[in-house]
Coordinates of C-alpha atoms and ligand atoms in Angstrom, one line a residue:
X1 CA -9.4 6.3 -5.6
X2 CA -6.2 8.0 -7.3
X3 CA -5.8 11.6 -6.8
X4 CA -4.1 11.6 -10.6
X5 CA -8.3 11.9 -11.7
X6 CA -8.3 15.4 -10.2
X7 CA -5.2 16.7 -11.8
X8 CA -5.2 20.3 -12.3
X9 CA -3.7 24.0 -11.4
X10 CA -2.1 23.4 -8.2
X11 CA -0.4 20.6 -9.5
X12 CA 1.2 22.5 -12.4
X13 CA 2.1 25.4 -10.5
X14 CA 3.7 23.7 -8.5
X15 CA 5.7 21.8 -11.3
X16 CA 5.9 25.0 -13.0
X17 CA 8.0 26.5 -9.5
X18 CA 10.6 23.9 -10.3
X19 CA 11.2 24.8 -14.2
X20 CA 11.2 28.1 -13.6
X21 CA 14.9 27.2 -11.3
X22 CA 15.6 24.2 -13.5
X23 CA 16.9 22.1 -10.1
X24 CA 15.3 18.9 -10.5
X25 CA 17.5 17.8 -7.8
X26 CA 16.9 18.1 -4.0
X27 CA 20.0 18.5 -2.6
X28 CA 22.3 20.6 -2.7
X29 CA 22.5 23.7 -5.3
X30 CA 21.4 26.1 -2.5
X31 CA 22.1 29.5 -4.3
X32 CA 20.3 28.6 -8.3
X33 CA 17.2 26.8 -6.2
X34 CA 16.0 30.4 -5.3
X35 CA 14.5 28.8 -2.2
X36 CA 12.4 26.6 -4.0
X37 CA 12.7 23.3 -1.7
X38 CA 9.4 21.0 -2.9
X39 CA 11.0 17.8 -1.5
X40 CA 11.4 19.4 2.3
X41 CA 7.9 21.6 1.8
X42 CA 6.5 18.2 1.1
X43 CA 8.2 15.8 4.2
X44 CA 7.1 18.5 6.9
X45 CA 3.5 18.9 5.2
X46 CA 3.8 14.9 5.4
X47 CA 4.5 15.1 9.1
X48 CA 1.7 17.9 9.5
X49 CA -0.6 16.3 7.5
X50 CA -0.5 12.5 9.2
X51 CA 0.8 13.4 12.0
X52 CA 4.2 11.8 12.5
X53 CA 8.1 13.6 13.6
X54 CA 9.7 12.5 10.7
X55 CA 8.9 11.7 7.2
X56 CA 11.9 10.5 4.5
X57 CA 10.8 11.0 0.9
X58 CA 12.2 8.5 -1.8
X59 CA 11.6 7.3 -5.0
X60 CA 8.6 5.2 -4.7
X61 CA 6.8 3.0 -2.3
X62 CA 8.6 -0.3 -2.5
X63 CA 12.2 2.0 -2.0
X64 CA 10.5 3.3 1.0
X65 CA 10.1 -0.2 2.7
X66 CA 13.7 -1.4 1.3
X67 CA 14.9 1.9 3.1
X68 CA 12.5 1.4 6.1
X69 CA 14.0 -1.6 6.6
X70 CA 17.7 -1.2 6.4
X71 CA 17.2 1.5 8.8
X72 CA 15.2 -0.8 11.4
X73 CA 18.6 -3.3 11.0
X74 CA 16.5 -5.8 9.3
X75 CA 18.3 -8.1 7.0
X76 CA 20.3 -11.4 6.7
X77 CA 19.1 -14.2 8.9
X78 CA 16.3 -12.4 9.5
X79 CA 12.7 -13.1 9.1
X80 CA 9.5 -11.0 8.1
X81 CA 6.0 -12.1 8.6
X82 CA 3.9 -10.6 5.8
X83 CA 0.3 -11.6 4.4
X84 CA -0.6 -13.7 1.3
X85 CA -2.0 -11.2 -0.3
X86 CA -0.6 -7.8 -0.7
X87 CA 1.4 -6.4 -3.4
X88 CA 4.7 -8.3 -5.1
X89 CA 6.8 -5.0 -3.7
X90 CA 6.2 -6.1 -0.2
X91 CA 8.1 -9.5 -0.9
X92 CA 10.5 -7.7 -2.9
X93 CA 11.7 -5.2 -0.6
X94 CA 11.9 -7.9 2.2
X95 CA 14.2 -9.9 -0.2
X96 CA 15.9 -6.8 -1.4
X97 CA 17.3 -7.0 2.0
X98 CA 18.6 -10.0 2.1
X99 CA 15.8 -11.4 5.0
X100 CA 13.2 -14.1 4.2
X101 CA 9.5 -13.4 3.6
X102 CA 7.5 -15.6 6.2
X103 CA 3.8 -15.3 4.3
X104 CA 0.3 -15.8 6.4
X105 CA -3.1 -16.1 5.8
X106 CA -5.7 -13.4 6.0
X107 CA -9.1 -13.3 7.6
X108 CA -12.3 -11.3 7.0
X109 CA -10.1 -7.9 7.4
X110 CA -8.0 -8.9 4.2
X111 CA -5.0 -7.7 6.4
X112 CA -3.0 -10.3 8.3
X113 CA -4.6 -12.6 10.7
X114 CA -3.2 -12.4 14.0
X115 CA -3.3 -15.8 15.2
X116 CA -1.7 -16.8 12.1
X117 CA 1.2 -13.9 12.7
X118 CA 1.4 -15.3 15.9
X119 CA 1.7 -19.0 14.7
X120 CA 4.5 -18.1 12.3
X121 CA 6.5 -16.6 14.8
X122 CA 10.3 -18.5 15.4
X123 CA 13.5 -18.2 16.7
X124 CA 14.6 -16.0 13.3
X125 CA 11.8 -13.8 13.4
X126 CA 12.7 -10.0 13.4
X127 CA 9.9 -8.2 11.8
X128 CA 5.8 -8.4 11.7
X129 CA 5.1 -6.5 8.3
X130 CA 1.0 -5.7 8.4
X131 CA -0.4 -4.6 5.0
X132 CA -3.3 -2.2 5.0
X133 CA -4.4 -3.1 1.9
X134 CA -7.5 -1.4 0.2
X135 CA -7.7 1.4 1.8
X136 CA -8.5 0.5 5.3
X137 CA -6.6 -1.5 8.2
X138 CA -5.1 -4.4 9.8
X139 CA -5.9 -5.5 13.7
X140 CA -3.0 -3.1 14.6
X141 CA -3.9 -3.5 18.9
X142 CA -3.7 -6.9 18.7
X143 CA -0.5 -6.9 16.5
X144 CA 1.1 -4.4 18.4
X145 CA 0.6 -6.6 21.3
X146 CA 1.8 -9.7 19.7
X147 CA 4.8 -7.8 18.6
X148 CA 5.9 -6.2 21.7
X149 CA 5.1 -9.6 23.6
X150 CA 7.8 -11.0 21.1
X151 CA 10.4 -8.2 21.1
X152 CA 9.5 -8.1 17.4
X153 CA 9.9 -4.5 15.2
X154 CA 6.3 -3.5 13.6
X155 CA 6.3 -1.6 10.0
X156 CA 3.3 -1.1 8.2
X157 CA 2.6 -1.5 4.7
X158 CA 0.9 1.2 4.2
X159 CA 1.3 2.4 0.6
X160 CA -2.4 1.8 0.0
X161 CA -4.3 3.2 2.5
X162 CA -2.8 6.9 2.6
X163 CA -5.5 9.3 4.7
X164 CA -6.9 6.0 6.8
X165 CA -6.8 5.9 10.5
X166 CA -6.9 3.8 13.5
X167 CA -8.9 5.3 16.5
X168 CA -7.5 8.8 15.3
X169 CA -3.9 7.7 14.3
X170 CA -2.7 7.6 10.6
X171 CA -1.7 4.7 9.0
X172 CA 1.5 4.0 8.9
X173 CA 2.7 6.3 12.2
X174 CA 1.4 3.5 14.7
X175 CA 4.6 1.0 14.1
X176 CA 8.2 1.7 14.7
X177 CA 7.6 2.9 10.9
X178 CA 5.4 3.0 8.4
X179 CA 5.4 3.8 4.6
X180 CA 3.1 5.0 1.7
X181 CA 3.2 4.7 -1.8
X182 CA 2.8 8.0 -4.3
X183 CA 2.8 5.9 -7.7
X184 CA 0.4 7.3 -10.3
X185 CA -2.8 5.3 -8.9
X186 CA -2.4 6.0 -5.2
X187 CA -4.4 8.2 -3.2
X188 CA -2.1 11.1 -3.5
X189 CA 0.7 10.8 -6.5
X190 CA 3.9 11.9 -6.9
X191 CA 4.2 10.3 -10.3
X192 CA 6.5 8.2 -8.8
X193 CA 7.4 8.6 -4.9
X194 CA 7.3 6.8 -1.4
X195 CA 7.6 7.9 2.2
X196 CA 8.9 6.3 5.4
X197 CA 7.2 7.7 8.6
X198 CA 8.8 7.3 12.2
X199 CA 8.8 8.6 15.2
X200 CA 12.3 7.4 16.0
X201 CA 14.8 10.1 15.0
X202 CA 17.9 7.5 14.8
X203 CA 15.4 5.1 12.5
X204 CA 14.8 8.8 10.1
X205 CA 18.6 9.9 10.1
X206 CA 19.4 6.2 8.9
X207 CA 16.4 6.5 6.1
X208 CA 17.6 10.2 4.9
X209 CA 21.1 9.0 4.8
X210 CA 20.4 5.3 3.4
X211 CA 18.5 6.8 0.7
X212 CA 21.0 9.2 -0.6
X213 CA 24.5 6.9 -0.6
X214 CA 25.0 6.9 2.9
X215 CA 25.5 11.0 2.9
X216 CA 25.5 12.5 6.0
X217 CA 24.0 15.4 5.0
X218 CA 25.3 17.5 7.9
X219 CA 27.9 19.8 5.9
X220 CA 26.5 22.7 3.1
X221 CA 29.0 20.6 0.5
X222 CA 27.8 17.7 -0.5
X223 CA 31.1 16.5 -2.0
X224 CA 32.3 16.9 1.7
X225 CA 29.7 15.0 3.2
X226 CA 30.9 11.9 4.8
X227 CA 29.2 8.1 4.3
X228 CA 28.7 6.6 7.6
X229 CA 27.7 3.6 6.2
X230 CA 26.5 2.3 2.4
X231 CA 22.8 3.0 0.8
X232 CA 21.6 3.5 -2.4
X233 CA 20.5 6.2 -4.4
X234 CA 16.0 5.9 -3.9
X235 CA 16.1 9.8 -3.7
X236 CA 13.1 11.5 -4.8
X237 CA 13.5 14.6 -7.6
X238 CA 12.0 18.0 -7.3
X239 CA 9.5 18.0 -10.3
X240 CA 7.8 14.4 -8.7
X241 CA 7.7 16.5 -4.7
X242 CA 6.1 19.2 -6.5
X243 CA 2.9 17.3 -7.8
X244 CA 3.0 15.5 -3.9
X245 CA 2.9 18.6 -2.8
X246 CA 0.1 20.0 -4.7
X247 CA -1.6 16.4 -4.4
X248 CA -1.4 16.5 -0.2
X249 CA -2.9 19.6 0.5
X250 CA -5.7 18.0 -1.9
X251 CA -6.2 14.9 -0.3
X252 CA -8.9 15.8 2.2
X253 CA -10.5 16.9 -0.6
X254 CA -9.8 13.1 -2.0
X255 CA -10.6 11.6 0.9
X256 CA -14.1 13.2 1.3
X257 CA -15.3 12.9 -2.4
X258 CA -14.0 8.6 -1.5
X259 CA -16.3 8.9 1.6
X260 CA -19.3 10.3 -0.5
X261 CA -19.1 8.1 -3.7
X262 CA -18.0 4.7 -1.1
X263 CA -21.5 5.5 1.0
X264 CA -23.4 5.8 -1.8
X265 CA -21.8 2.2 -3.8
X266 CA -22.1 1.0 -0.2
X267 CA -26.1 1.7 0.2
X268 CA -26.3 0.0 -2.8
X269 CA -24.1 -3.0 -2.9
X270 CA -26.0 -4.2 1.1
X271 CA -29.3 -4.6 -0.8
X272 CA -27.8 -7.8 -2.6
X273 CA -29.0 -11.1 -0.6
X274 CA -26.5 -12.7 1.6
X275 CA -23.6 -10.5 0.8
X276 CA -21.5 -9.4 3.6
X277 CA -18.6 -6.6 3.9
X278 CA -15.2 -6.5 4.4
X279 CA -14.4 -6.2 8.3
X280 CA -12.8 -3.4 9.3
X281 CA -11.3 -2.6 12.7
X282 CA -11.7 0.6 12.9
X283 CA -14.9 1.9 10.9
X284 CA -14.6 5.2 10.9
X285 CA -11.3 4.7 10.2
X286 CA -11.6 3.5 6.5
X287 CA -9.8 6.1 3.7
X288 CA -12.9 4.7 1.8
X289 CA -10.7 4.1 -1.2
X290 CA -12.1 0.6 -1.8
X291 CA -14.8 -1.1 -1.1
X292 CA -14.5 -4.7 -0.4
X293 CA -17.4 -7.0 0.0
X294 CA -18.3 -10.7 -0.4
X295 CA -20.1 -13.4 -2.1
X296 CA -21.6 -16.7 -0.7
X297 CA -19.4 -18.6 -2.8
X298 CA -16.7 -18.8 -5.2
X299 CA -18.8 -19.9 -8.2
X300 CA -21.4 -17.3 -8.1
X301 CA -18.3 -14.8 -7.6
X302 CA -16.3 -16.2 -10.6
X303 CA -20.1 -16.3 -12.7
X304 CA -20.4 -12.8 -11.2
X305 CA -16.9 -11.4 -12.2
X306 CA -17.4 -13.1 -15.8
X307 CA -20.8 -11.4 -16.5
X308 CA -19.1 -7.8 -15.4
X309 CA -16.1 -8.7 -17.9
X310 CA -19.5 -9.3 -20.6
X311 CA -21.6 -6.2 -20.0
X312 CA -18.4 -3.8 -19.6
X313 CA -18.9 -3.0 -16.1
X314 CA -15.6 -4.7 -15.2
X315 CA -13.2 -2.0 -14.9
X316 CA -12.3 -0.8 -11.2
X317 CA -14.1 -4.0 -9.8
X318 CA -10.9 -6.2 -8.9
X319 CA -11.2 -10.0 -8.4
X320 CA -8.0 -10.6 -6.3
X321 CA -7.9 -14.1 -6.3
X322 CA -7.2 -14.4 -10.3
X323 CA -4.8 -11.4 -10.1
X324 CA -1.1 -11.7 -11.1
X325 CA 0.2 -9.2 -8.9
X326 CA -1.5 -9.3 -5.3
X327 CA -2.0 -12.9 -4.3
X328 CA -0.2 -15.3 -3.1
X329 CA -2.2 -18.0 -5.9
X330 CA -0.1 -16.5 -9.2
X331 CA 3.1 -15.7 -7.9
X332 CA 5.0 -18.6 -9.9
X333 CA 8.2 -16.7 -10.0
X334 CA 8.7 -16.4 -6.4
X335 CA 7.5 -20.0 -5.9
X336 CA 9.5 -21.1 -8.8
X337 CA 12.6 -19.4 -7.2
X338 CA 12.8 -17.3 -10.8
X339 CA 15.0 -14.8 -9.6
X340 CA 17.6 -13.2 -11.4
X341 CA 20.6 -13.5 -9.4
X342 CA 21.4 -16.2 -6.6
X343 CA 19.3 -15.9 -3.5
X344 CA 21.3 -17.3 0.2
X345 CA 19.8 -20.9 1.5
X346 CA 17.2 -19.6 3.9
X347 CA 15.2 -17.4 1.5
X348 CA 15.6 -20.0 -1.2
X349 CA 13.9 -22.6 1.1
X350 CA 11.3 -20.6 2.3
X351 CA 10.3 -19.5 -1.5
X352 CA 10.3 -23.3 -2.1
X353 CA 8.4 -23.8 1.3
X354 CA 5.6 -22.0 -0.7
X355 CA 4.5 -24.2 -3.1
X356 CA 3.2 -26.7 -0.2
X357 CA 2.1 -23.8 2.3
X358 CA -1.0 -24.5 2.6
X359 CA -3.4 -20.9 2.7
X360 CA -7.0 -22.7 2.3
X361 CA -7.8 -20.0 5.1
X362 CA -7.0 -16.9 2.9
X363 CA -8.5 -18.6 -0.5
X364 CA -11.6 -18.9 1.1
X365 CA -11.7 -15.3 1.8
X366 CA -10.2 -14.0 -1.6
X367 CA -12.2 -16.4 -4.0
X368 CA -15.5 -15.0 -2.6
X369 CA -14.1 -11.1 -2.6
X370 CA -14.8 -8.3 -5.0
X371 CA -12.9 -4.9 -4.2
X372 CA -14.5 -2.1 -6.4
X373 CA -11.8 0.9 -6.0
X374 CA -14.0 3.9 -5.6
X375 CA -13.3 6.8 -8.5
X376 CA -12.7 10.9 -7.3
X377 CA -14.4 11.4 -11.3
X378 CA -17.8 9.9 -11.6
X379 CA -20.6 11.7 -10.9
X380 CA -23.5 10.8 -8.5
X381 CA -25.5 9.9 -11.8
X382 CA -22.7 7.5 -13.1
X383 CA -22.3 6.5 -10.2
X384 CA -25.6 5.4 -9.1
X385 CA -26.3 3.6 -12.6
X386 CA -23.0 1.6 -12.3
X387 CA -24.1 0.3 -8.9
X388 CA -27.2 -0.7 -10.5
X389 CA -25.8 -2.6 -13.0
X390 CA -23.6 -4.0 -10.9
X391 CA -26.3 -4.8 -8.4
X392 CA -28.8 -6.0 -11.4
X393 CA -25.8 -8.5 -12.6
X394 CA -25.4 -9.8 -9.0
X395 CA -28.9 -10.5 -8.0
X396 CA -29.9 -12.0 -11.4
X397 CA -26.9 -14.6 -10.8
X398 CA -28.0 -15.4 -7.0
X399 CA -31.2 -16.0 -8.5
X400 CA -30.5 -18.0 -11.2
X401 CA -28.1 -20.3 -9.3
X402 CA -31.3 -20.7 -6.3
X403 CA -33.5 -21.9 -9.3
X404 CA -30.6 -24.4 -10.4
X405 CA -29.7 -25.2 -6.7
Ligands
PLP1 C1 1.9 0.4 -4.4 C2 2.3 -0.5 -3.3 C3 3.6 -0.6 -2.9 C4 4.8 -0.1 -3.7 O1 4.7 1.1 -4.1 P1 5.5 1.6 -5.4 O2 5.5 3.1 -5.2 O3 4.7 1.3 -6.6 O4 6.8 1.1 -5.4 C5 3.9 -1.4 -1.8 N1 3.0 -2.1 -1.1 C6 1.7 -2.0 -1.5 C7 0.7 -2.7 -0.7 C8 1.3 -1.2 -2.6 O5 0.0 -1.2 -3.0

């Protein structure tokens, strides 16, 4: 899964190009840079790369979708549909904004479920935030639709499925905007770093200014710049668009040792009786980061999970459902309303909504689901002998249960 395993030359050449000059910073500073610009080599190899007019770097993933949205006008009185399960920045960024996080269930896809989306959809409803979790993709036709039938702005979550497409498009270019995630354990890595994508040049001169103060970035000065309006500071610095820059023109490389090691985990994992797969919309879409598959039911995949956790062949298989940062089921601080400053009435409500929302739907799903992330290091033969252990542990459960059953 994260490009960080493959860590090498490139990368440090790269970082190395930026010491050499000793301008961390990506603005400004035109004469000491010696034409070393890693942050503006790196947004148009983003747009080369995945496809898209305009790409805004920032500091990280969940800055990316804060920026994403205060460009798209989304804020205040304002709500977001979003899935139960994704990861807390999702939430945060939508709160960050002052809107209200409207959560749905999932289906077999893990992504949002579209009749649920469309359920959820009211009079205060601005935004329909899919989350390509995984790896691989939401029902983005049929969301599309839904959204355009409503008026409704689409932006994809799609930190964790850099390098995935739907029929030929890149993630995260098929909305109004779209955003990945360069944290340490993401396909590509910046160390820390985040993109917005769009194809709407208004929606990218809002993001490059929003992320940088407001600047205008139209003078040579920055001092002389003016602030149309207020952002933040989520820019990126030279050293962390360096190793993205090494990292992207790696990533088909990524991407193809993912397809390799997910076929051959694959093969193995469908020899396991009554086990099924994640669906995906677009097969041949999948980044192949993941793979996601699922037991008949949740006892055999808590018995399952345990007996990993005993034999030391947990690591890299994720149980979602029992996980503190990804579903909906253990996030007591947001249901709790344990934030640290004052929220407005409407998001408090719909936090406290929450704790009666009923996602029966989605825990279905997620209670029988496994997600082993797929590693860029092993090799075929520790590859092959973790599926079969893994495969060994599964079957001699299924069996076992029969006999009791
Ligand atoms: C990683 C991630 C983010 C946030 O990215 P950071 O760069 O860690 O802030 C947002 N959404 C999802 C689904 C992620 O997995």
């Amino acid at each position: 899964m994260p490009g960080f395993e493959l860590w090498g030359d490139a990368e440090r050449k790269e970082v190395n190009d930026v010491l050499e000059t000793g301008i961390l910073m990506r603005y400004g500073f035109d004469g000491p840079r010696k034409g070393i610009w890693k942050s503006k080599e790196l947004e148009a190899a983003i747009c080369e790369r995945f496809g898209t007019p305009h790409a805004q770097l920032v500091s990280s993933g969940t800055a990316a979708l804060t920026t994403a949205m205060a460009a798209l006008g989304i804020g205040s009185g304002h709500e977001v549909i979003m899935p139960a399960f994704t990861f807390v920045a999702s939430f945060e960024a939508v709160l960050g904004v002052g809107a209200v996080p409207v959560l749905v269930d999932i289906d077999e896809t893990l992504t949002m479920d579209p009749l649920a989306v469309e359920k959820a959809i009211g009079p205060k409803t601005k935004c329909i935030m899919p989350v390509h979790m995984c790896g691989s993709m939401a029902d983005l036709d049929e969301l599309k639709r839904i959204a355009k039938a409503h008026n409704l702005i689409l932006l994809e979550d799609a930190c964790q499925s850099i390098g995935a497409t739907y029929k030929g498009k890149s993630l995260g270019t098929i909305g109004d905007a779209g955003t990945f995630s360069f944290d340490f354990v993401k396909t590509m890595t910046c160390g820390e770093g985040g993109v917005i994508m769009t194809a709407d040049e208004e929606v990218y001169k809002k993001c490059d200014a929003f992320s940088d103060h407001g600047h205008d970035h139209l003078g040579v000065d920055r001092g002389a710049d003016l602030h149309p309006f207020p952002g933040y500071n989520f820019r990126i610095s030279e050293l962390h668009s360096a190793v993205g820059l090494a990292q992207v023109r790696r990533v088909d490389e990524f991407l193809a040792i993912q397809k390799k090691n997910h076929a051959i985990l694959k093969e193995a994992l469908s020899t396991i009786p009554g086990m099924t797969f994640r669906k995906i919309p677009d097969p041949q879409g999948d980044s192949c980061s993941f793979i996601s598959w699922f037991l008949p039911s949740e006892a055999i995949t808590q018995k399952v999970i345990a007996a990993f956790k005993e034999q030391g062949i947990l690591a890299g298989n994720f149980y979602w459902f029992d996980n503190n940062w990804h579903y909906i089921k253990k996030w007591d601080h947001l249901k709790n309303l344990s934030v640290l400053y004052p929220l407005h009435e409407a998001q408090k409500k719909a936090l406290l909504d929450l704790k009666e929302k009923d996602f029966a739907q989605s825990d279905a799903i997620m209670s029988r689901c496994i997600s082993t992330a797929v590693s860029l290091a092993w090799t075929e033969e520790q590859l092959k002998e973790k599926a079969e252990r893994m495969v060994g542990v599964v079957v001699g459960i299924l069996e076992n249960s029969k006999q009791l059953g």
